[in-house]
Tab-separated table of C-alpha atoms in Angstrom:
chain	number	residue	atom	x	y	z
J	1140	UNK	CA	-24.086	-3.386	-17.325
J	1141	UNK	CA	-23.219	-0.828	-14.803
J	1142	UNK	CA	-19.349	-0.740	-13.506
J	1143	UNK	CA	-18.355	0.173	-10.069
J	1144	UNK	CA	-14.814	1.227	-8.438
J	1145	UNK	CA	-14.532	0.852	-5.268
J	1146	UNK	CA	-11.999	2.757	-3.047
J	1147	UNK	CA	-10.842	2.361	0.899
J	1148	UNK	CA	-10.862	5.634	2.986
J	1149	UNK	CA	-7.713	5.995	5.554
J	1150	UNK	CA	-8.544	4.948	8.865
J	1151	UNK	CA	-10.788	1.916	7.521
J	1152	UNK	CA	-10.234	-1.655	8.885
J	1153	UNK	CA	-10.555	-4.648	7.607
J	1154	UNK	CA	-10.505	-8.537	8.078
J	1155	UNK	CA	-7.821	-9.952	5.560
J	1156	UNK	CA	-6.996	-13.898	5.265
J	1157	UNK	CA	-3.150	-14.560	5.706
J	1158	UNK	CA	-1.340	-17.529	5.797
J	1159	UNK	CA	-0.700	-19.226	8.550
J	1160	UNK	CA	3.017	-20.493	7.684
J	1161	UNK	CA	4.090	-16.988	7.405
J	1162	UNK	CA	2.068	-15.456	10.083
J	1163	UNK	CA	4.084	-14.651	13.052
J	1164	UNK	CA	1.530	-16.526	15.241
J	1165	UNK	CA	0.150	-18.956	13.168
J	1166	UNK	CA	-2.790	-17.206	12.014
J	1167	UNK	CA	-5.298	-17.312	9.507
J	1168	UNK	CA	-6.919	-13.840	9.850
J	1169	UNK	CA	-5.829	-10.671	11.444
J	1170	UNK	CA	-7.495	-7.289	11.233
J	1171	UNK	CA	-5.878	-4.286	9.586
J	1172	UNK	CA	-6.321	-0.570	9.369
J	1173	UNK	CA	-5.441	1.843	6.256
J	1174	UNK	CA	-2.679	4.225	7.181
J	1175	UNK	CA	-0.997	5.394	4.184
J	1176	UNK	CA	-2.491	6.344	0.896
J	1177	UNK	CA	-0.880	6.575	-2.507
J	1178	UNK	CA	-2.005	7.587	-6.117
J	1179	UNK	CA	-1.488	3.200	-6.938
J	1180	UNK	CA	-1.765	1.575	-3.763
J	1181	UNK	CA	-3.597	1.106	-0.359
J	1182	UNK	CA	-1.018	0.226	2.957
J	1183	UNK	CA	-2.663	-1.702	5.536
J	1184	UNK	CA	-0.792	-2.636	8.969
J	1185	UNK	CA	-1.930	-5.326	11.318
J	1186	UNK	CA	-3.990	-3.798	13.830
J	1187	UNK	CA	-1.927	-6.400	16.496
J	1188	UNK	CA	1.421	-4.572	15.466
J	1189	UNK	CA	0.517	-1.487	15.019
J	1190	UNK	CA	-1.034	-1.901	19.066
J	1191	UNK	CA	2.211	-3.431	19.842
J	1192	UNK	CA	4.300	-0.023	19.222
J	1193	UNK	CA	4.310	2.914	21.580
J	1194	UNK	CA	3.116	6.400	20.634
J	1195	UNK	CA	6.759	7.513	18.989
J	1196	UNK	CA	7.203	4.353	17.466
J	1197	UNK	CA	4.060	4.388	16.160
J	1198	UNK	CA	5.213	7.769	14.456
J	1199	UNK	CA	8.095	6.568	13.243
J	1200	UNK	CA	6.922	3.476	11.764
J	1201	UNK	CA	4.175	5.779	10.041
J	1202	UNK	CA	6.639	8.154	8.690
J	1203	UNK	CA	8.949	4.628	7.050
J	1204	UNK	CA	5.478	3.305	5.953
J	1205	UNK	CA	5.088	7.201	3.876
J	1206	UNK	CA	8.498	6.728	2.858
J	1207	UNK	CA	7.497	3.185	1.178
J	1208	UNK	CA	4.472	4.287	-0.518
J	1209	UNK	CA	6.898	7.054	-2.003
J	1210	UNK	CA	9.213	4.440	-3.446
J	1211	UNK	CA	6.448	2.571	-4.849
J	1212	UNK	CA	4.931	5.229	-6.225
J	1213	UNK	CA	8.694	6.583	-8.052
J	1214	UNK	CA	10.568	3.586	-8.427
J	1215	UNK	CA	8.506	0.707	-8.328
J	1216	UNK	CA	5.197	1.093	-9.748
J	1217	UNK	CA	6.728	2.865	-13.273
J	1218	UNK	CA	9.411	0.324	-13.311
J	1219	UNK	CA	8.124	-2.654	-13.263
J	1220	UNK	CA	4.442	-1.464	-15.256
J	1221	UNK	CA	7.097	-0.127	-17.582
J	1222	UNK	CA	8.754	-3.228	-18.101
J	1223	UNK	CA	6.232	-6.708	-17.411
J	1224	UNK	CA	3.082	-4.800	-17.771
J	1225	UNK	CA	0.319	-4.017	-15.958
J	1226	UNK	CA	-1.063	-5.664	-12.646
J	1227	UNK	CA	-4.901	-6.818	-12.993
J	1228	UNK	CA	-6.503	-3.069	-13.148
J	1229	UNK	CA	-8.979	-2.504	-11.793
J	1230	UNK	CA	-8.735	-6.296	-11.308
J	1231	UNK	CA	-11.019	-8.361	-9.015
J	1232	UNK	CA	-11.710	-5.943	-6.556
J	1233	UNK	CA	-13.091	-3.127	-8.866
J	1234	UNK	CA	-10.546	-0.976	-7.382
J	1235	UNK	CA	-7.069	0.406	-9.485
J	1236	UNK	CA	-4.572	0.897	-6.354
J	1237	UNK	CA	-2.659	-2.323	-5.048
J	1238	UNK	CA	-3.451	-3.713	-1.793
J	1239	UNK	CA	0.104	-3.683	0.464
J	1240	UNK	CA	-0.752	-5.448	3.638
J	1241	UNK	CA	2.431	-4.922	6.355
J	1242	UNK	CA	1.907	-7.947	9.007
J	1243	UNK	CA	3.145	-9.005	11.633
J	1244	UNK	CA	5.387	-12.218	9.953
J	1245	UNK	CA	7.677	-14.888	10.935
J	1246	UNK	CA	11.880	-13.343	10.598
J	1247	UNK	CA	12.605	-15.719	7.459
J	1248	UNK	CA	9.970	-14.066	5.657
J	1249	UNK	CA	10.171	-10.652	3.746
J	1250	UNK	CA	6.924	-10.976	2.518
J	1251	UNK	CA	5.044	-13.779	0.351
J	1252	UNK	CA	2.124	-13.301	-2.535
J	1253	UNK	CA	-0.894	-15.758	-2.856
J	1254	UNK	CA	-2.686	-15.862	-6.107
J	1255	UNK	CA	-5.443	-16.572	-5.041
J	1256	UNK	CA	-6.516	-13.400	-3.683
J	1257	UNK	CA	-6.830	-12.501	-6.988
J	1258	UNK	CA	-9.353	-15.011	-7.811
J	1259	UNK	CA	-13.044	-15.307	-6.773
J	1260	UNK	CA	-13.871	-17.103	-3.713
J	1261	UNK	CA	-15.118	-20.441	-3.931
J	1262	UNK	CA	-15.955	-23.525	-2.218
J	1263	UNK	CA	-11.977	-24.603	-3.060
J	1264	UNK	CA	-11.217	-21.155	-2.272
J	1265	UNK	CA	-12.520	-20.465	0.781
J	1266	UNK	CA	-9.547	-18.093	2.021
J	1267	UNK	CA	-9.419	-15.322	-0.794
J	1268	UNK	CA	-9.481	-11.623	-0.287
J	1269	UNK	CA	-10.950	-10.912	-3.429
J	1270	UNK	CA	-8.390	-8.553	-3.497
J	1271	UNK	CA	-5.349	-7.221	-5.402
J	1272	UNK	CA	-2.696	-7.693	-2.668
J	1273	UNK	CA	0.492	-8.660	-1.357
J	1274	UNK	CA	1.635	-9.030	2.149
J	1275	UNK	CA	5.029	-7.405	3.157
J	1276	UNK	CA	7.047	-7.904	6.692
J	1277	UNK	CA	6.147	-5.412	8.452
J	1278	UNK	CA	9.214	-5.382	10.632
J	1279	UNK	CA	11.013	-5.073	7.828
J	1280	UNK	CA	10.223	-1.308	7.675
J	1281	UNK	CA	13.057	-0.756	10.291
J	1282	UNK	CA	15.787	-2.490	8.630
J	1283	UNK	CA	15.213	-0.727	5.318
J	1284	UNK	CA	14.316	-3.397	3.429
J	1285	UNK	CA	10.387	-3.421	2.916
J	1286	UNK	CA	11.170	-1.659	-0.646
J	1287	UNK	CA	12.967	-4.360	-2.072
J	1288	UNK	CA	10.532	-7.025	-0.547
J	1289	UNK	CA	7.635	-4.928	-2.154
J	1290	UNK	CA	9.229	-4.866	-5.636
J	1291	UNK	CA	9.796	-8.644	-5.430
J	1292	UNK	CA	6.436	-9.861	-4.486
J	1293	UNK	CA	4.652	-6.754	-6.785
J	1294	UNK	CA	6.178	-8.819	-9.822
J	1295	UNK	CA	4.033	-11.815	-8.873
J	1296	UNK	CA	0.735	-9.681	-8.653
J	1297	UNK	CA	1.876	-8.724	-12.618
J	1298	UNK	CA	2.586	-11.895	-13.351
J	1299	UNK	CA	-0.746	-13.170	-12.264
J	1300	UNK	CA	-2.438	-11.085	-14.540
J	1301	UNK	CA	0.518	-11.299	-17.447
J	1302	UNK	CA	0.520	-14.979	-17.514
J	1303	UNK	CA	-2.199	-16.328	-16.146
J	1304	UNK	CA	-5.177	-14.056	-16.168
J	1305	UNK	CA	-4.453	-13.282	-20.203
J	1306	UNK	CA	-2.439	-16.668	-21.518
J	1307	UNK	CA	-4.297	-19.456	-18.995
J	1308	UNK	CA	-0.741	-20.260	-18.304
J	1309	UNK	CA	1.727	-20.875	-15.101
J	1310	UNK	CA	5.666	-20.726	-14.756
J	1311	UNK	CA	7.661	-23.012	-12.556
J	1312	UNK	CA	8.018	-21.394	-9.452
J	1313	UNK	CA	12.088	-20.922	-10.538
J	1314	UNK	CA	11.241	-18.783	-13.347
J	1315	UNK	CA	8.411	-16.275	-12.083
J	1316	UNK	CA	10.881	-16.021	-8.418
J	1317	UNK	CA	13.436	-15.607	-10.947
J	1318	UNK	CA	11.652	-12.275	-12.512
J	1319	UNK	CA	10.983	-11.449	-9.158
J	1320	UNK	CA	14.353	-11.029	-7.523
J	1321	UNK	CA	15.244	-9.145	-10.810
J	1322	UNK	CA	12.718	-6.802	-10.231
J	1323	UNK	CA	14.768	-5.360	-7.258
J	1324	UNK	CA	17.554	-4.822	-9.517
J	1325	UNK	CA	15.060	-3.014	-11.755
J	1326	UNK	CA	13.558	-0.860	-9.206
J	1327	UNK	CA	16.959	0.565	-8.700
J	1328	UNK	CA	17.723	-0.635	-5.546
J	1329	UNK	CA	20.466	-3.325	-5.898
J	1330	UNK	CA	23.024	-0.287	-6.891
J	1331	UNK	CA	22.460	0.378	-2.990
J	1332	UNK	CA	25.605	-0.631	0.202
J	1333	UNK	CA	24.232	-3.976	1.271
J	1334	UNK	CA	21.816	-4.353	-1.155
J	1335	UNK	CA	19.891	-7.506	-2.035
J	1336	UNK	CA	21.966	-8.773	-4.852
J	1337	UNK	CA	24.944	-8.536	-2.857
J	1338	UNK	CA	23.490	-10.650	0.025
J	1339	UNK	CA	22.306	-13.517	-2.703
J	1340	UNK	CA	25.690	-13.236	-4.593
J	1341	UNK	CA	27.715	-13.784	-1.439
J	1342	UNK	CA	25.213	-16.726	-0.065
J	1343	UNK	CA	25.432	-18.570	-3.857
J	1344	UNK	CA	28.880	-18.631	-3.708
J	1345	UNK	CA	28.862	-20.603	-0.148
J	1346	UNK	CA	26.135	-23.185	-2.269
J	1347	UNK	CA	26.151	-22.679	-5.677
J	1348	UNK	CA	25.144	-25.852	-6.852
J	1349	UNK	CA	21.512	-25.813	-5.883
J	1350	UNK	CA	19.008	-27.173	-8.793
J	1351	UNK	CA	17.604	-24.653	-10.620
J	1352	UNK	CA	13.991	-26.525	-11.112
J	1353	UNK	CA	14.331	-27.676	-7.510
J	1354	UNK	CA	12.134	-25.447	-5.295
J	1355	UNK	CA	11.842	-25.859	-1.705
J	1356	UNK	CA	11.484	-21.839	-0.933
J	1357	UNK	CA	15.128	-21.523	1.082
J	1358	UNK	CA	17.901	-18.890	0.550
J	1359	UNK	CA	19.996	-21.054	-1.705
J	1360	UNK	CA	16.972	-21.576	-4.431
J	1361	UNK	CA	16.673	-17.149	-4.372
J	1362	UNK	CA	20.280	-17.364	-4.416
J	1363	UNK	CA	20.960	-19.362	-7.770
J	1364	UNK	CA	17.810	-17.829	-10.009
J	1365	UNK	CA	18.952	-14.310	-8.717
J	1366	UNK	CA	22.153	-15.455	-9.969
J	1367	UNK	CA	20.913	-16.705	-12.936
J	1368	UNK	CA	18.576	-13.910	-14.146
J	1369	UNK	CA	21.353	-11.093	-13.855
J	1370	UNK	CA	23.136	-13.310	-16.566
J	1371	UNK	CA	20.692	-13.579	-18.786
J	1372	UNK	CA	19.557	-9.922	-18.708
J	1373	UNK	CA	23.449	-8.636	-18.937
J	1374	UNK	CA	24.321	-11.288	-21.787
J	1375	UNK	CA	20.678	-12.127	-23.572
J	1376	UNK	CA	19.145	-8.907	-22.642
J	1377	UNK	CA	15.987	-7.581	-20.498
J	1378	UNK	CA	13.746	-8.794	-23.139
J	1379	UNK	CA	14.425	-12.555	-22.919
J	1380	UNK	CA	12.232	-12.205	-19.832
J	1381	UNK	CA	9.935	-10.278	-20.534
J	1382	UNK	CA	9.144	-11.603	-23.622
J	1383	UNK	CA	9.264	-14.928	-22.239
J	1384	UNK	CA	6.516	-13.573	-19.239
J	1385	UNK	CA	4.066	-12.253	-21.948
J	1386	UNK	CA	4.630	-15.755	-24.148
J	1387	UNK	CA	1.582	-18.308	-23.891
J	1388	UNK	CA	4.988	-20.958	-23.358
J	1389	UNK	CA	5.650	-22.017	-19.886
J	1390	UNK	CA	9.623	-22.538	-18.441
J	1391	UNK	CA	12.360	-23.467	-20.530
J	1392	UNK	CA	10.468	-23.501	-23.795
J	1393	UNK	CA	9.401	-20.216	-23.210
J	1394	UNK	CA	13.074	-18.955	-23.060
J	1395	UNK	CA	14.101	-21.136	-25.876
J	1396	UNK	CA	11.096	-19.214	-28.308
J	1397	UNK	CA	12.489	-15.836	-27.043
J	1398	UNK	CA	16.259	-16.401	-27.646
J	1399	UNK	CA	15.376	-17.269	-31.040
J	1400	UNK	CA	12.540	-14.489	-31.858
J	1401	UNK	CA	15.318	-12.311	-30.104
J	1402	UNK	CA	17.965	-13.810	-33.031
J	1403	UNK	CA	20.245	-15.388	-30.440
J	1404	UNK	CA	21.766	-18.523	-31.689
J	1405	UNK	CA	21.760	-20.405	-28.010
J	1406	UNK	CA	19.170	-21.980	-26.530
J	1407	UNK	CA	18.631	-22.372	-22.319
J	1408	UNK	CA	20.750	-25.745	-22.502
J	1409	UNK	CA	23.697	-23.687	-23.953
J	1410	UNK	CA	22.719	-20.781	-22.355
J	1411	UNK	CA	23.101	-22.852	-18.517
J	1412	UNK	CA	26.420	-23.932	-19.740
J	1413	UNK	CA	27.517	-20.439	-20.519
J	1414	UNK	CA	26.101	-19.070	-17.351
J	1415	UNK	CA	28.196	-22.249	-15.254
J	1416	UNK	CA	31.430	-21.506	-17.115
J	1417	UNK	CA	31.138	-17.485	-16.831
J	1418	UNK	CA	30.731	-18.091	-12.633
J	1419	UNK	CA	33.970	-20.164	-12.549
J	1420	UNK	CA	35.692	-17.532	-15.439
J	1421	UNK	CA	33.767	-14.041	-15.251
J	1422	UNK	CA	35.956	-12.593	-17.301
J	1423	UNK	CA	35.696	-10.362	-20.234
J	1424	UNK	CA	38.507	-11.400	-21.728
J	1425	UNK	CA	37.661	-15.101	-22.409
J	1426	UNK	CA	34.194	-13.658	-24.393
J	1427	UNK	CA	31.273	-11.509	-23.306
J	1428	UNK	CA	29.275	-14.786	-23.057
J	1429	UNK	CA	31.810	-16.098	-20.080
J	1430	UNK	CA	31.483	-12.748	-17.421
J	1431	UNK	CA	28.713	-10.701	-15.564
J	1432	UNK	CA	28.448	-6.914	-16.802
J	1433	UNK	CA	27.062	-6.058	-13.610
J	1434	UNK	CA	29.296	-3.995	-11.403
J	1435	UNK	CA	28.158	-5.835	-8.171
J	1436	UNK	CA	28.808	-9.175	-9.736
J	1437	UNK	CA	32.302	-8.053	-11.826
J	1438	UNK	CA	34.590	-10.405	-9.103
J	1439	UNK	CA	32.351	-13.309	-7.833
J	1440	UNK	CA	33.928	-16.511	-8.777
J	1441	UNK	CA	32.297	-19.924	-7.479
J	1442	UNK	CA	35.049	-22.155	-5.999
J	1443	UNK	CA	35.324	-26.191	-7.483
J	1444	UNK	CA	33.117	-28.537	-6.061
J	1445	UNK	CA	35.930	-31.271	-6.241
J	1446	UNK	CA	39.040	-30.416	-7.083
J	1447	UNK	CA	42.247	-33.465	-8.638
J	1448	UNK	CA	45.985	-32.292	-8.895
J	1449	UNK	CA	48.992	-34.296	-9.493
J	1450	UNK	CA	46.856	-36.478	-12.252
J	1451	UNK	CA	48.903	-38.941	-13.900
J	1452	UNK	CA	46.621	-41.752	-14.598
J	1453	UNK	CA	43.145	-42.071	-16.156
J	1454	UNK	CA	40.460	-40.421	-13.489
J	1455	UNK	CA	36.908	-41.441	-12.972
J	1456	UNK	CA	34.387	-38.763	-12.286
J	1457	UNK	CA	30.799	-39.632	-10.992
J	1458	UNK	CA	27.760	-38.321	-8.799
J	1459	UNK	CA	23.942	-37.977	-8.426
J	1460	UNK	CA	23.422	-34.771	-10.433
J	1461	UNK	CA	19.776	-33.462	-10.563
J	1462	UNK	CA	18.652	-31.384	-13.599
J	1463	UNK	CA	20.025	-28.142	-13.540
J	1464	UNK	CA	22.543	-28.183	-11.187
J	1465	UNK	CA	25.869	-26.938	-12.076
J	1466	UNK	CA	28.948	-28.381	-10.058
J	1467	UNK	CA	32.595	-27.536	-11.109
J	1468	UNK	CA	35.575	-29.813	-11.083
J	1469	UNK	CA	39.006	-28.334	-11.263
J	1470	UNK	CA	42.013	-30.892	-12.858
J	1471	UNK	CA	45.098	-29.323	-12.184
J	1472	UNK	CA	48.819	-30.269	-12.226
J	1473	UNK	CA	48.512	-32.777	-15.082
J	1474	UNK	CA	51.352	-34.415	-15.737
J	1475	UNK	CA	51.147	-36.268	-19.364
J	1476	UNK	CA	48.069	-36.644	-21.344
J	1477	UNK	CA	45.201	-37.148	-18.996
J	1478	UNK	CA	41.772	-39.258	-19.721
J	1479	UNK	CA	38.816	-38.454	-17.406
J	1480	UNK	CA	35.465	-40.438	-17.462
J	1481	UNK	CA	32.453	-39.031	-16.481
J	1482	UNK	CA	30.348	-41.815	-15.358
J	1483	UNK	CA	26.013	-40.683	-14.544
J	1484	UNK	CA	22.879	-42.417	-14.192
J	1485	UNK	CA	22.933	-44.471	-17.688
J	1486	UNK	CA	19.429	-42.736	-18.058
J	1487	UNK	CA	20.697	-39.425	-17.993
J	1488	UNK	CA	22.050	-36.754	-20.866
J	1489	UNK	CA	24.246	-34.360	-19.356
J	1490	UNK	CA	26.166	-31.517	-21.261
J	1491	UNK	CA	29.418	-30.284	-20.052
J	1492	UNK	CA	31.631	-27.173	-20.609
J	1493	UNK	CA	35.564	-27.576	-19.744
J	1494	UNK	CA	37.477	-24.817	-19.495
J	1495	UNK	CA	41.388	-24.853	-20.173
J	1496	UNK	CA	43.956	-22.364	-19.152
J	1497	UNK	CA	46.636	-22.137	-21.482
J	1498	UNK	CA	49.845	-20.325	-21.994
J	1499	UNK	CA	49.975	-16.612	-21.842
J	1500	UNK	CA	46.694	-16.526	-19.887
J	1501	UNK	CA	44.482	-17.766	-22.768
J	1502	UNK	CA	41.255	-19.262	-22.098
J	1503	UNK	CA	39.769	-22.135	-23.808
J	1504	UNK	CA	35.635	-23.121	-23.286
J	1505	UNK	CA	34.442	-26.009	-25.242
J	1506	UNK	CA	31.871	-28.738	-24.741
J	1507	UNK	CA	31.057	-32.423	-24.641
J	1508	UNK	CA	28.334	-34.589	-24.179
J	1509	UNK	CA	27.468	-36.873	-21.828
J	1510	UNK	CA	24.794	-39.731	-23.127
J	1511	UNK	CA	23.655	-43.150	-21.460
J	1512	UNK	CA	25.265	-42.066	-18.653
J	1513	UNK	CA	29.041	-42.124	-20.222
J	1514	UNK	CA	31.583	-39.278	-21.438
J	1515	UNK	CA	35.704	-39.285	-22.203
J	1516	UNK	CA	37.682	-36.128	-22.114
J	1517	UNK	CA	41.270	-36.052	-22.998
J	1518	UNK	CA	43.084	-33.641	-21.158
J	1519	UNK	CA	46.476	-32.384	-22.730
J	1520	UNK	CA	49.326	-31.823	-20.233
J	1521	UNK	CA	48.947	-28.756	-18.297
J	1522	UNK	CA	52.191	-25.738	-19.731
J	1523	UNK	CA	55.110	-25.587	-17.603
């Protein structure tokens, strides 16, 4: 059977499908031109905002649109090929180079991926490109921030091909965004004044208590698996995700093979509990398990959610918690021996991690349960 590779030729235009909650009009189609060309990938602009520039700008915005090609071609491509493995290749569109299309998108988006591109067009596909593709902001050129929109959403074309294309499998959308926002960190650009990480780290700490497996695509649910994933790489190691991306396991029991085949004793429930006590402690000193190694992240600490002083009498404790979401009370000023109840849903099993400062500037983590929807600590009066 005979095998063909296709390749575009600069100045060609096409008719690409986009989606219309992203499109900066509400689109479902806009035309495109090839402008830049690079050893691994294709960069199409919108034809409407390329028109929309004058002459110099048009220069300059060619010139930024080199400039990304060259860090995908030197930092992106070999990092992230290095690391998760290869994108479909030649994939469905017979062709090897990746498909960047720079449109013309609403402000709150950097760029987005859809899968389906990558799939064949069918009656319940109606909309795919057939191609290898993602879409990237294209005003985003100007504020300097197309590279690390590119490295996020070139994860998800690899993980399209990594997870599903090979294993027949999906992730949640927490845990492939999750791989994604690290891959800007692996690209090399989170080291970088004003960089990504340091705009999520700053947001989490004004929410921090968003539900991990609660996805409705806003800032704070970036925020926390950002958060989350430059833990587990700088405590568990790179290879907990990756390993976990290439596994035929989906989620949380994905993680849970990989921490074991990796000869870590935790698994993800611990592991969430070390991660919520190392954002309230992140320090070295208290264990390696209870601080971020990462320079950028060395002196974030979330504030309590609710905080009790002056305790004197037994204290009740309850709320609607939602799986995965960390909160953080802070008892302090105990006077005398100190019982608090933690009252849930009698459904629910929650484990918690308390954390006490002692004398001389020890620090203390240990853990309790909390089952049919009841839990006691005793809380020993607080050192004069």
């Amino acid at each position: 059977m005979p095998f063909f590779v296709r390749a575009d030729s600069l100045g060609e235009t096409e008719v690409f499908s986009v989606d219309r909650q992203y499109d900066a009009f509400g689109r479902n189609q806009v035309s495109a031109t090839l402008r830049v060309l690079s050893n691994n990938a294709y960069f199409y602009v919108a034809d409407d905002y390329w028109d929309s520039l004058p002459v110099f700008a048009q220069n300059s915005f060619l010139s930024q649109t080199q400039s990304l090609a060259g860090d995908f071609e030197k930092s992106i491509y070999p990092a992230e090929t290095s690391t998760w493995g290869s994108e479909p290749k030649p994939g469905i569109d017979s062709d090897p180079r990746v498909l960047v299309l720079l449109a013309n998108l609403i402000d709150e988006a950097g760029g987005y991926f859809d899968g389906e591109n990558g799939l064949k067009k069918t009656s319940s596909r109606p909309d795919s490109n057939e191609r290898d593709m993602v879409y990237v902001n294209a005003k985003s050129l100007s504020t300097g921030r197309a590279k690390s929109f590119l490295a996020h959403e070139f994860q998800h074309l690899i993980a399209l091909n990594q997870k599903f294309l090979i294993n027949h499998v999906e992730d949640d959308v927490w845990l492939n965004e999750l791989r994604s926002e690290y891959s800007i960190t692996l690209s090399g650009f989170d080291s970088e004044p004003n960089s990504n990480l340091s705009r999520r780290a700053n947001n989490f700490l004004r929410a921090p208590s968003d539900p991990l497996g609660e996805w409705k695509n806003m800032n704070n649910d970036y925020n926390v698996v950002n958060m989350l994933g430059q833990y587990i790489v700088d405590r568990y190691g790179l290879k907990v995700l990756v390993d976990s991306l290439k596994s035929g396991l989906v989620n949380i029991p994905s993680i849970n093979a990989v921490l074991l085949a990796n000869g870590h004793p935790e698994n993800f429930q611990k592991l969430f509990l070390n991660w919520a006590a190392a954002l309230f402690i992140n320090d070295e000193s208290a264990g390696p398990r209870y601080s971020y190694a990462n320079p950028v992240l060395k002196n974030i600490r979330v504030s309590p959610t609710s905080t009790f002083a002056g305790i004197s009498s037994p204290i009740m404790i309850s709320g609607e918690l939602k799986d995965w979401q960390p909160v953080w009370y802070e008892l302090n000023s105990i006077n005398g021996n100190v019982k608090a109840e933690f009252m849930a849903p009698e459904s629910s099993i929650f484990r918690l991690a308390y954390i006490l400062f002692k004398e001389n500037n020890a620090i203390e983590v240990k853990e309790m349960n909390i089952q049919n929807g009841k839990g006691t600590l005793y809380i020993p009066k607080s050192p004069s």
